[in-house]
C-alpha positions as a Markdown table, in Angstrom:
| # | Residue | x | y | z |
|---|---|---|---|---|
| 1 | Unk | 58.3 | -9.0 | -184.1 |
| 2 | Unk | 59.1 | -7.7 | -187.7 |
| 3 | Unk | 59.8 | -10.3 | -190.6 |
| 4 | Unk | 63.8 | -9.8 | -190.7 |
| 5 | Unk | 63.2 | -10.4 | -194.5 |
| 6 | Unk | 61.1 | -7.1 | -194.6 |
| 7 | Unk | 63.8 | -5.1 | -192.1 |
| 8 | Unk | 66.6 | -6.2 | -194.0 |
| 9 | Unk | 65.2 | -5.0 | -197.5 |
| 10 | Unk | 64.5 | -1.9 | -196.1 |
| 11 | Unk | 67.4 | -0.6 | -194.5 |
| 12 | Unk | 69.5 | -2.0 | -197.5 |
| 13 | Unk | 67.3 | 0.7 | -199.7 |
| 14 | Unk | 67.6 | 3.8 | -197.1 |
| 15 | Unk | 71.4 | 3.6 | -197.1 |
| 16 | Unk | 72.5 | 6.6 | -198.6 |
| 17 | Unk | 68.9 | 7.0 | -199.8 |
| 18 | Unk | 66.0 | 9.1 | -198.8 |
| 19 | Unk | 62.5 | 7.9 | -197.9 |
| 20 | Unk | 60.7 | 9.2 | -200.5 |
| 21 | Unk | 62.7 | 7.5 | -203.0 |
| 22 | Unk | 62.9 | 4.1 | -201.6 |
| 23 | Unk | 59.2 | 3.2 | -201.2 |
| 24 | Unk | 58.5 | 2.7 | -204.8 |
| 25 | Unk | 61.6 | 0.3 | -204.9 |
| 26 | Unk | 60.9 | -1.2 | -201.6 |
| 27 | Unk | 56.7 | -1.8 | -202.9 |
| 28 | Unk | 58.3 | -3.2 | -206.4 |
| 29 | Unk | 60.7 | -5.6 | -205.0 |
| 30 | Unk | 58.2 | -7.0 | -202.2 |
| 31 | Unk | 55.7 | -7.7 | -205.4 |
| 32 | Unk | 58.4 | -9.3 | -207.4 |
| 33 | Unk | 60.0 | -11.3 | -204.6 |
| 34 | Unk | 57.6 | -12.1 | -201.8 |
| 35 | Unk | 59.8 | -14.0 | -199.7 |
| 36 | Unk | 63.8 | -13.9 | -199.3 |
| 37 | Unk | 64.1 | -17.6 | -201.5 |
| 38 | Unk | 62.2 | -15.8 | -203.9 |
| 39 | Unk | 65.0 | -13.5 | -204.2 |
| 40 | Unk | 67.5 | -15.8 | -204.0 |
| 41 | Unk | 66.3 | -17.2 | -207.1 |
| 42 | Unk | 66.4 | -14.3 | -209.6 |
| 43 | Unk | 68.8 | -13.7 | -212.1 |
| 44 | Unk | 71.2 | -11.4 | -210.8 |
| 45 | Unk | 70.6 | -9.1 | -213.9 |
| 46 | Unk | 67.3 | -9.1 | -212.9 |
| 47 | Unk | 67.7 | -8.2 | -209.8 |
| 48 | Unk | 70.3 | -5.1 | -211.0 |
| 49 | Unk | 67.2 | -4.2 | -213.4 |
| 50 | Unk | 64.6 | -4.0 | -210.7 |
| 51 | Unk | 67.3 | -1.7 | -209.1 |
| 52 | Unk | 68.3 | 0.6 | -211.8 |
| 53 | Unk | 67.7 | 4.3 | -210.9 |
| 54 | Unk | 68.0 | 3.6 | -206.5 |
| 55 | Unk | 72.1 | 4.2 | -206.9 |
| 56 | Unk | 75.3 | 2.8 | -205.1 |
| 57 | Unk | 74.7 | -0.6 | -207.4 |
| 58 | Unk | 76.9 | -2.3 | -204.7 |
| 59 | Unk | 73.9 | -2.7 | -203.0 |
| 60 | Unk | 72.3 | -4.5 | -205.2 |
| 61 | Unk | 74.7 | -7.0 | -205.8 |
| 62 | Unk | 75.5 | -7.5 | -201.9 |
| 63 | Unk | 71.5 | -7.6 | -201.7 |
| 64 | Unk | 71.9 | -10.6 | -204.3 |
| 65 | Unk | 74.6 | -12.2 | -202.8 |
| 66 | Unk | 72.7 | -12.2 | -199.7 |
| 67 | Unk | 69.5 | -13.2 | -200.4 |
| 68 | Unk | 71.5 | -16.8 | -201.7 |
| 69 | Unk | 73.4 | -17.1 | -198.2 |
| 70 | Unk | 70.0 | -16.6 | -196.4 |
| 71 | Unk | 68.1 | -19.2 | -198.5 |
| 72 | Unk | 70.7 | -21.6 | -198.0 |
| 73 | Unk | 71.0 | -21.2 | -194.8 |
| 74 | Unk | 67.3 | -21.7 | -193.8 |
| 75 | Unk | 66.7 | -18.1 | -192.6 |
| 76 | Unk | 68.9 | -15.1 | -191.3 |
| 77 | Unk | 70.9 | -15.4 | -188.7 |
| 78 | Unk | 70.0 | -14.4 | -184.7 |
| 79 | Unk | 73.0 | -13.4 | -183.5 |
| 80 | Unk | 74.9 | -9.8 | -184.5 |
| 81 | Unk | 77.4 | -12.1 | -185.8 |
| 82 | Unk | 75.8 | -14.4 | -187.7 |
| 83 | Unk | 74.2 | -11.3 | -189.0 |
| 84 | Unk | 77.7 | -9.4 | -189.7 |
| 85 | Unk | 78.8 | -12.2 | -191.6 |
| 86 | Unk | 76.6 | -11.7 | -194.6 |
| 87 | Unk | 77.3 | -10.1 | -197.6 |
| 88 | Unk | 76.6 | -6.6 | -197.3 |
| 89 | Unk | 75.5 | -5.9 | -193.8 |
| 90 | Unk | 77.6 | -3.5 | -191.4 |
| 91 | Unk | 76.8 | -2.7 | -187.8 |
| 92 | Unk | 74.3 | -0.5 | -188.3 |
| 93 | Unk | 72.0 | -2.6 | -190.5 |
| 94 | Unk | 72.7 | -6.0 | -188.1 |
| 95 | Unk | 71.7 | -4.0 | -185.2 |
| 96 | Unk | 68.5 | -2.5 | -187.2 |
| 97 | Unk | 67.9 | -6.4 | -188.0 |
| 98 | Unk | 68.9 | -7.6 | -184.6 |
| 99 | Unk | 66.5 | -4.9 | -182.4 |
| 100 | Unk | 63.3 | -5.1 | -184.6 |
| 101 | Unk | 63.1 | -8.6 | -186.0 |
| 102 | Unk | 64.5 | -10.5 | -183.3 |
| 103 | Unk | 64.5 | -8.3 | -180.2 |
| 104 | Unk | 68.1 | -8.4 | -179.3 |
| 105 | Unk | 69.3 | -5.6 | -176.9 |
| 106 | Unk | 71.2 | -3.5 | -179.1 |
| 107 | Unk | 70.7 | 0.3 | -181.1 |
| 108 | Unk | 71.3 | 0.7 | -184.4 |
| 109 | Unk | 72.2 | 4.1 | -184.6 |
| 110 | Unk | 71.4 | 6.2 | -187.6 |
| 111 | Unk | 71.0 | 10.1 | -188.1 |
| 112 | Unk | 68.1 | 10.3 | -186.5 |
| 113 | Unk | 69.3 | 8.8 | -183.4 |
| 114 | Unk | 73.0 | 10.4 | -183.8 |
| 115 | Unk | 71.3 | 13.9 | -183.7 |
| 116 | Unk | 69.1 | 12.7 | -180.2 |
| 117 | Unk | 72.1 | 11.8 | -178.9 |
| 118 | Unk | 74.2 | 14.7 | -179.9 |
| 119 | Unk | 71.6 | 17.2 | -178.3 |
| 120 | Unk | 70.4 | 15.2 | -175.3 |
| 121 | Unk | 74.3 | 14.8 | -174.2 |
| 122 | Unk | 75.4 | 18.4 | -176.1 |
| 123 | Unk | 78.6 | 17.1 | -177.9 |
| 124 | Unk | 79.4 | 20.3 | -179.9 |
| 125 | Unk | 82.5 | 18.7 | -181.9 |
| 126 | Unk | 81.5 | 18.1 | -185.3 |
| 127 | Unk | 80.9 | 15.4 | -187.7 |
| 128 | Unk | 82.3 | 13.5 | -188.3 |
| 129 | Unk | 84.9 | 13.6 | -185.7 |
| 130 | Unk | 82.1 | 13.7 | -183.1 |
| 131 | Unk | 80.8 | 10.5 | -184.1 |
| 132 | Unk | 82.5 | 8.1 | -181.8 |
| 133 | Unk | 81.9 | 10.4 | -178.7 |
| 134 | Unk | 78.3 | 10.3 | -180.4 |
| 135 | Unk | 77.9 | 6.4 | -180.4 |
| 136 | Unk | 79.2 | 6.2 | -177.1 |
| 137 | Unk | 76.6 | 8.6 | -175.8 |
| 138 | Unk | 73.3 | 6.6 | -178.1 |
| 139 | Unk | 74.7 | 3.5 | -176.2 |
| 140 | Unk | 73.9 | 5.1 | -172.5 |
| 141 | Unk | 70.1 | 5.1 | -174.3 |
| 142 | Unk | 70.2 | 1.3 | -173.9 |
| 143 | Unk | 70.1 | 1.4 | -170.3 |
| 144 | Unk | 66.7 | 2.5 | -170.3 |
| 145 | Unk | 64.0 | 0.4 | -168.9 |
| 146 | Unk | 61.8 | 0.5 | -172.3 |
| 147 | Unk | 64.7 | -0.3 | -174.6 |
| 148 | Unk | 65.5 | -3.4 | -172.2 |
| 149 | Unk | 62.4 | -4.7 | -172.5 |
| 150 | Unk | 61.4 | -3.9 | -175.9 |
| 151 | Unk | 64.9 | -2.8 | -178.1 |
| 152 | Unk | 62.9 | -3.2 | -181.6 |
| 153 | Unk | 60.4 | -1.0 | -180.1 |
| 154 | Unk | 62.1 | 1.4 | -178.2 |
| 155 | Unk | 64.7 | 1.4 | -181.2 |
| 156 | Unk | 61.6 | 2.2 | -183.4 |
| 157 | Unk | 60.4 | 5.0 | -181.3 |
| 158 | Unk | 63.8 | 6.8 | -181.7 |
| 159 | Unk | 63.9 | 6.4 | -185.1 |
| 160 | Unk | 60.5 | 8.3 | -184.8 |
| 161 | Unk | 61.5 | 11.0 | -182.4 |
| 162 | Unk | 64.4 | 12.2 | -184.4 |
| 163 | Unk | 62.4 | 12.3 | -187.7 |
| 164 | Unk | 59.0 | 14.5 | -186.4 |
| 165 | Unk | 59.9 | 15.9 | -183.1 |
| 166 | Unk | 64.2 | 15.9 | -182.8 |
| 167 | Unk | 64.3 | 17.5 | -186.7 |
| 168 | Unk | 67.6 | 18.4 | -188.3 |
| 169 | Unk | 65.8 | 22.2 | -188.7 |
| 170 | Unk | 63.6 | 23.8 | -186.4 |
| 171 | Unk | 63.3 | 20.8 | -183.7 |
| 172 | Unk | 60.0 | 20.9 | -181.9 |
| 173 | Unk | 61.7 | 21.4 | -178.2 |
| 174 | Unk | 58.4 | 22.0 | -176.6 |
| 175 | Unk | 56.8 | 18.8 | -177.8 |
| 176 | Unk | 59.7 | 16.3 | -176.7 |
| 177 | Unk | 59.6 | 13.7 | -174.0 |
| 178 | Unk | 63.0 | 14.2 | -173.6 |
| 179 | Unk | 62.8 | 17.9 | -173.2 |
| 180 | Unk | 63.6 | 17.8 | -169.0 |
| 181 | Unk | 66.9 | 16.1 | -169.8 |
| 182 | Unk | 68.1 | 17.5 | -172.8 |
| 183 | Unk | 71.5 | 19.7 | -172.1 |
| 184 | Unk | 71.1 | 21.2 | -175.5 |
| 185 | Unk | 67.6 | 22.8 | -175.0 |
| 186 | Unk | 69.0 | 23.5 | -171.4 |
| 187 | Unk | 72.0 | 25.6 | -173.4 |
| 188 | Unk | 69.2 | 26.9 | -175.9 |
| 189 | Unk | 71.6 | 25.6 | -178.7 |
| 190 | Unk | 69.6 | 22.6 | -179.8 |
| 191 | Unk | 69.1 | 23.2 | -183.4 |
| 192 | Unk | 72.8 | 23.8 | -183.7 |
| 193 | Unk | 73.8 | 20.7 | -183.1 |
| 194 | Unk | 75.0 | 18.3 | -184.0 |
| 195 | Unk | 77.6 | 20.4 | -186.1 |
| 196 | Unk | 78.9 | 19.6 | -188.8 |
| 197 | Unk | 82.7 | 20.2 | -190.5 |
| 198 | Unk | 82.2 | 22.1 | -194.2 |
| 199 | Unk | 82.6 | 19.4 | -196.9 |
| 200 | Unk | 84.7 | 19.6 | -199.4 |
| 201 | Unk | 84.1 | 20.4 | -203.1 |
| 202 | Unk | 83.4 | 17.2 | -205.3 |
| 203 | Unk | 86.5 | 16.8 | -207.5 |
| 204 | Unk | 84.6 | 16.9 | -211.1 |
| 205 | Unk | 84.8 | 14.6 | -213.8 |
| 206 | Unk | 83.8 | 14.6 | -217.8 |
| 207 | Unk | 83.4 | 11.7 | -220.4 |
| 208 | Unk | 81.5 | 11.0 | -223.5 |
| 209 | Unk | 78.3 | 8.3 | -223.7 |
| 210 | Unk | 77.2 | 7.3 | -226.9 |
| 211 | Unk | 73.7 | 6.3 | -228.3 |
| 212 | Unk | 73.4 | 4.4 | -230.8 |
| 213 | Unk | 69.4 | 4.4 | -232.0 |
| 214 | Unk | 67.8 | 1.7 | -234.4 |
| 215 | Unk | 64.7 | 2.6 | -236.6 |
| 216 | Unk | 62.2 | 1.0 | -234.6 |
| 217 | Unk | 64.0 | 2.5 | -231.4 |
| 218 | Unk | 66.0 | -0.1 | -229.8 |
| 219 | Unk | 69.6 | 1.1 | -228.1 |
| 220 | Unk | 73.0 | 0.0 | -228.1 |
| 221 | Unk | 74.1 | -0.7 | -224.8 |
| 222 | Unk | 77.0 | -2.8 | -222.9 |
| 223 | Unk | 77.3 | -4.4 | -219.4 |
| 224 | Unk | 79.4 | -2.5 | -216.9 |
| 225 | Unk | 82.3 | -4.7 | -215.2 |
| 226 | Unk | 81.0 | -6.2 | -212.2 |
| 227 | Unk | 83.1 | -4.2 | -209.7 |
| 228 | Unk | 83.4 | -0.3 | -209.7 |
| 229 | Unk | 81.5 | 2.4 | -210.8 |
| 230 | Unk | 77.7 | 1.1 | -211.6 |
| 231 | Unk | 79.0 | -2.5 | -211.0 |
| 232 | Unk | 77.1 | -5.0 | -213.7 |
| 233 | Unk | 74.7 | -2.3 | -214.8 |
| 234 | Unk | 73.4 | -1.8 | -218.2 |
| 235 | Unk | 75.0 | 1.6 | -219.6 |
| 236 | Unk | 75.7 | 3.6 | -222.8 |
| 237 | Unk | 78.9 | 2.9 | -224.3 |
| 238 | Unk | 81.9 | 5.1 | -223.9 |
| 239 | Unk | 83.2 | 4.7 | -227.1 |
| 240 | Unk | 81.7 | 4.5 | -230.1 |
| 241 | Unk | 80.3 | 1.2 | -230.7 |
| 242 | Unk | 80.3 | 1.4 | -234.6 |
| 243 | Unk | 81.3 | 4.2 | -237.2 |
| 244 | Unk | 78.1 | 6.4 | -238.0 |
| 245 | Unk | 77.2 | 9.8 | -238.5 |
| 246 | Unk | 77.8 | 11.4 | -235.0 |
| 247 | Unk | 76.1 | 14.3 | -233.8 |
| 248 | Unk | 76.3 | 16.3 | -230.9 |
| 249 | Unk | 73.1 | 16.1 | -228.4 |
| 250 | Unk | 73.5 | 18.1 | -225.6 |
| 251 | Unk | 75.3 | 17.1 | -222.0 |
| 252 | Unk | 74.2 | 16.0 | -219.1 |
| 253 | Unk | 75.0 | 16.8 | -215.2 |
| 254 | Unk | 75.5 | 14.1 | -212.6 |
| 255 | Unk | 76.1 | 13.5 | -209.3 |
| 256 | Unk | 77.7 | 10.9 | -207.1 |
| 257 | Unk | 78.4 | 10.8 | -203.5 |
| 258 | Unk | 82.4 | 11.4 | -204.0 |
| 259 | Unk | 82.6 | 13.2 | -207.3 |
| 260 | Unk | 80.7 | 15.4 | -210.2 |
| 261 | Unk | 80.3 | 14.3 | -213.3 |
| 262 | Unk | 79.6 | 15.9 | -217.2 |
| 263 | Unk | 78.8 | 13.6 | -220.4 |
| 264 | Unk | 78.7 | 15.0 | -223.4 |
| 265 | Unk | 76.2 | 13.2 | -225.0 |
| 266 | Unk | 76.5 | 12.1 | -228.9 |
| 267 | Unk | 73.9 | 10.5 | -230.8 |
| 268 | Unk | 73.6 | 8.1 | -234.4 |
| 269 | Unk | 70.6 | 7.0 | -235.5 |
| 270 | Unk | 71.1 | 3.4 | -237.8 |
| 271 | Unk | 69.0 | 1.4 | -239.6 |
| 272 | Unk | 70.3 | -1.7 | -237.8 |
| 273 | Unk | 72.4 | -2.1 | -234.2 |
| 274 | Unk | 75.2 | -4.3 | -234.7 |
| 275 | Unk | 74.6 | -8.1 | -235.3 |
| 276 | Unk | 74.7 | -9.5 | -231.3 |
| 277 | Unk | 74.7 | -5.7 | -229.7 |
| 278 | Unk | 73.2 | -5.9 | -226.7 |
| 279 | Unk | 69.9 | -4.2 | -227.4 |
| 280 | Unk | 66.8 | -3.1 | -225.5 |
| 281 | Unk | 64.0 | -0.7 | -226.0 |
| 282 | Unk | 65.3 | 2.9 | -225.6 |
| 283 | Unk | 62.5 | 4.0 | -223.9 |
| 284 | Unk | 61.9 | 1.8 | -221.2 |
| 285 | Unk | 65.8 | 0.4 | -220.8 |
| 286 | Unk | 66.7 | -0.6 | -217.1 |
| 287 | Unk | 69.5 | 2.0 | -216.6 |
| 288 | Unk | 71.4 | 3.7 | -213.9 |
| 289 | Unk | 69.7 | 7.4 | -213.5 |
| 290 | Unk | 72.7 | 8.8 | -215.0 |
| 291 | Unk | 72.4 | 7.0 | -218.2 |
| 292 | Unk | 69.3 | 7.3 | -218.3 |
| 293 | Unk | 69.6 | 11.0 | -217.9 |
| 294 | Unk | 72.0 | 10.6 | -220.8 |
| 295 | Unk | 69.3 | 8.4 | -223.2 |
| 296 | Unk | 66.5 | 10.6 | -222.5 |
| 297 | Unk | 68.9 | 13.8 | -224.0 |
| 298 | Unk | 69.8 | 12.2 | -226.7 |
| 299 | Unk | 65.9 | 11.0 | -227.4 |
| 300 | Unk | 64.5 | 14.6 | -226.9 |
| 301 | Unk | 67.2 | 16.0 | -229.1 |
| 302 | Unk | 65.4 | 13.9 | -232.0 |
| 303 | Unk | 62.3 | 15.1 | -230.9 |
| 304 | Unk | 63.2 | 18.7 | -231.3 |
| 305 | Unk | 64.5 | 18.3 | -234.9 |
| 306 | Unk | 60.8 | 16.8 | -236.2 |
């Protein structure tokens, strides 16, 4: 079976975040912090620096927080609701944890399996309405013989299936397993489903981030407030952390999962930051993608006046 350590890392990372993205992050943290106590131990800043540019910085504090009540406890949990209990951990990423570290006979049911399930059972109603009647159809999966015997596995192999062969576009009908009891190939409107209901537009939000530059190219930054948007991150000010010569350089786009957001980004270059300004380097300073968008304007708008 899988270390639960390993499982749990990973699906913490792929919430809300694609594949591509999150093996770099997943590679960096397993090199940092071998084993969960490992973890445990970190600063918590460090922990939200290793992190900076993956998003939703919840995350990282939960994964924190976490980490602590594992340690202590000797290991994770074997039970869904042991598992439940920790910070951070929903039904979805207990089950992942449950089925491939410890075996246990549940699904954990994420988009890859939601759009099996949506086309082997053909529920046309869209998302996200359709997603109980979805779950309740991914749960019939179960009674398989293979997931019975091997839910991590069979779990596993779904996973697969929905992410080669079951695709979002284009589904490769002719090459599924499944194919004989499929009702949407039957209804030749596979790649239809699942359907989806039309999002609405992202409200859109503006604000102001200021960099303040020393000679030797430190930057001014401050600590967010632990809860809320980029929770305990490090992050440009929003107001001007000292009077200087400000000048305009450039804006930046961003966006969130609920919301769009615009800075307009102002600069000052001084000889000195502020006696105890939190300070680092502003090339290589742990921030949030969205500050760091922010910096890296502000830094190439020097470069275009040499």
């Amino acid at each position: 079976m899988a270390n639960p350590y390993h499982v749990w890392l990973s699906e913490i990372m792929l919430q809300q975040t694609v594949v591509a993205t999150v093996i770099p992050y997943y590679a960096k943290f397993l090199a940092a912090y071998p084993a969960i106590d490992d973890l445990a131990a970190a600063p918590v800043d460090e922990v939200l620096g290793m992190w900076a540019g993956l998003g939703y910085y919840a995350r990282a504090r939960n994964l924190h927080a976490c980490a602590k009540q594992v340690a202590a406890l000797g290991g994770f949990p074997d039970t869904i609701e042991g598992l439940r209990a920790l910070p951070g951990i929903g039904p979805y990423t207990a089950n992942a944890i449950g089925a491939i570290a410890f075996n246990l006979p549940v699904l954990p049911v994420d988009g890859n399996i939601e759009r099996v399930a949506a086309r082997i059972f053909a529920i046309t109603a869209p998302i996200p309405a359709a997603k109980p009647a979805i779950a309740h159809a991914a749960a019939q999966f179960m009674q398989d013989k293979a997931a019975r015997k091997a839910p991590g596995d069979f779990a596993q192999a779904l996973f697969d299936l929905g992410a080669t062969i079951c695709t979002p576009r284009g589904p490769s009908c002719e090459r599924c397993p499944w194919r004989g009891a499929c009702r949407a190939y039957a209804q030749g409107n596979a790649a239809s489903l699942p359907a989806r209901a039309k999002k609405p537009e992202r409200p859109r939000r503006a604000g102001v981030a200021y960099v303040l530059l020393d000679k030797v190219g430190n930057v001014c930054l401050i600590r967010r407030p632990p809860s809320g948007l980029l929770g305990g991150m490090l992050a440009l000010p929003e107001q001007p952390p000292v009077a200087a010569r400000w000048r305009d350089a450039g804006e930046i786009a961003h966006v969130f999962t609920h919301f769009s957001l615009t800075l307009q980004v102002k600069l000052a270059v001084v000889p000195k930051l502020p006696p105890g300004a939190l300070a680092a380097p502003a090339k290589t300073a742990p921030l949030p993608s969205v500050m760091r968008k922010a910096l890296d304007a502000a830094l190439n708008s020097i470069d275009d006046c040499v």
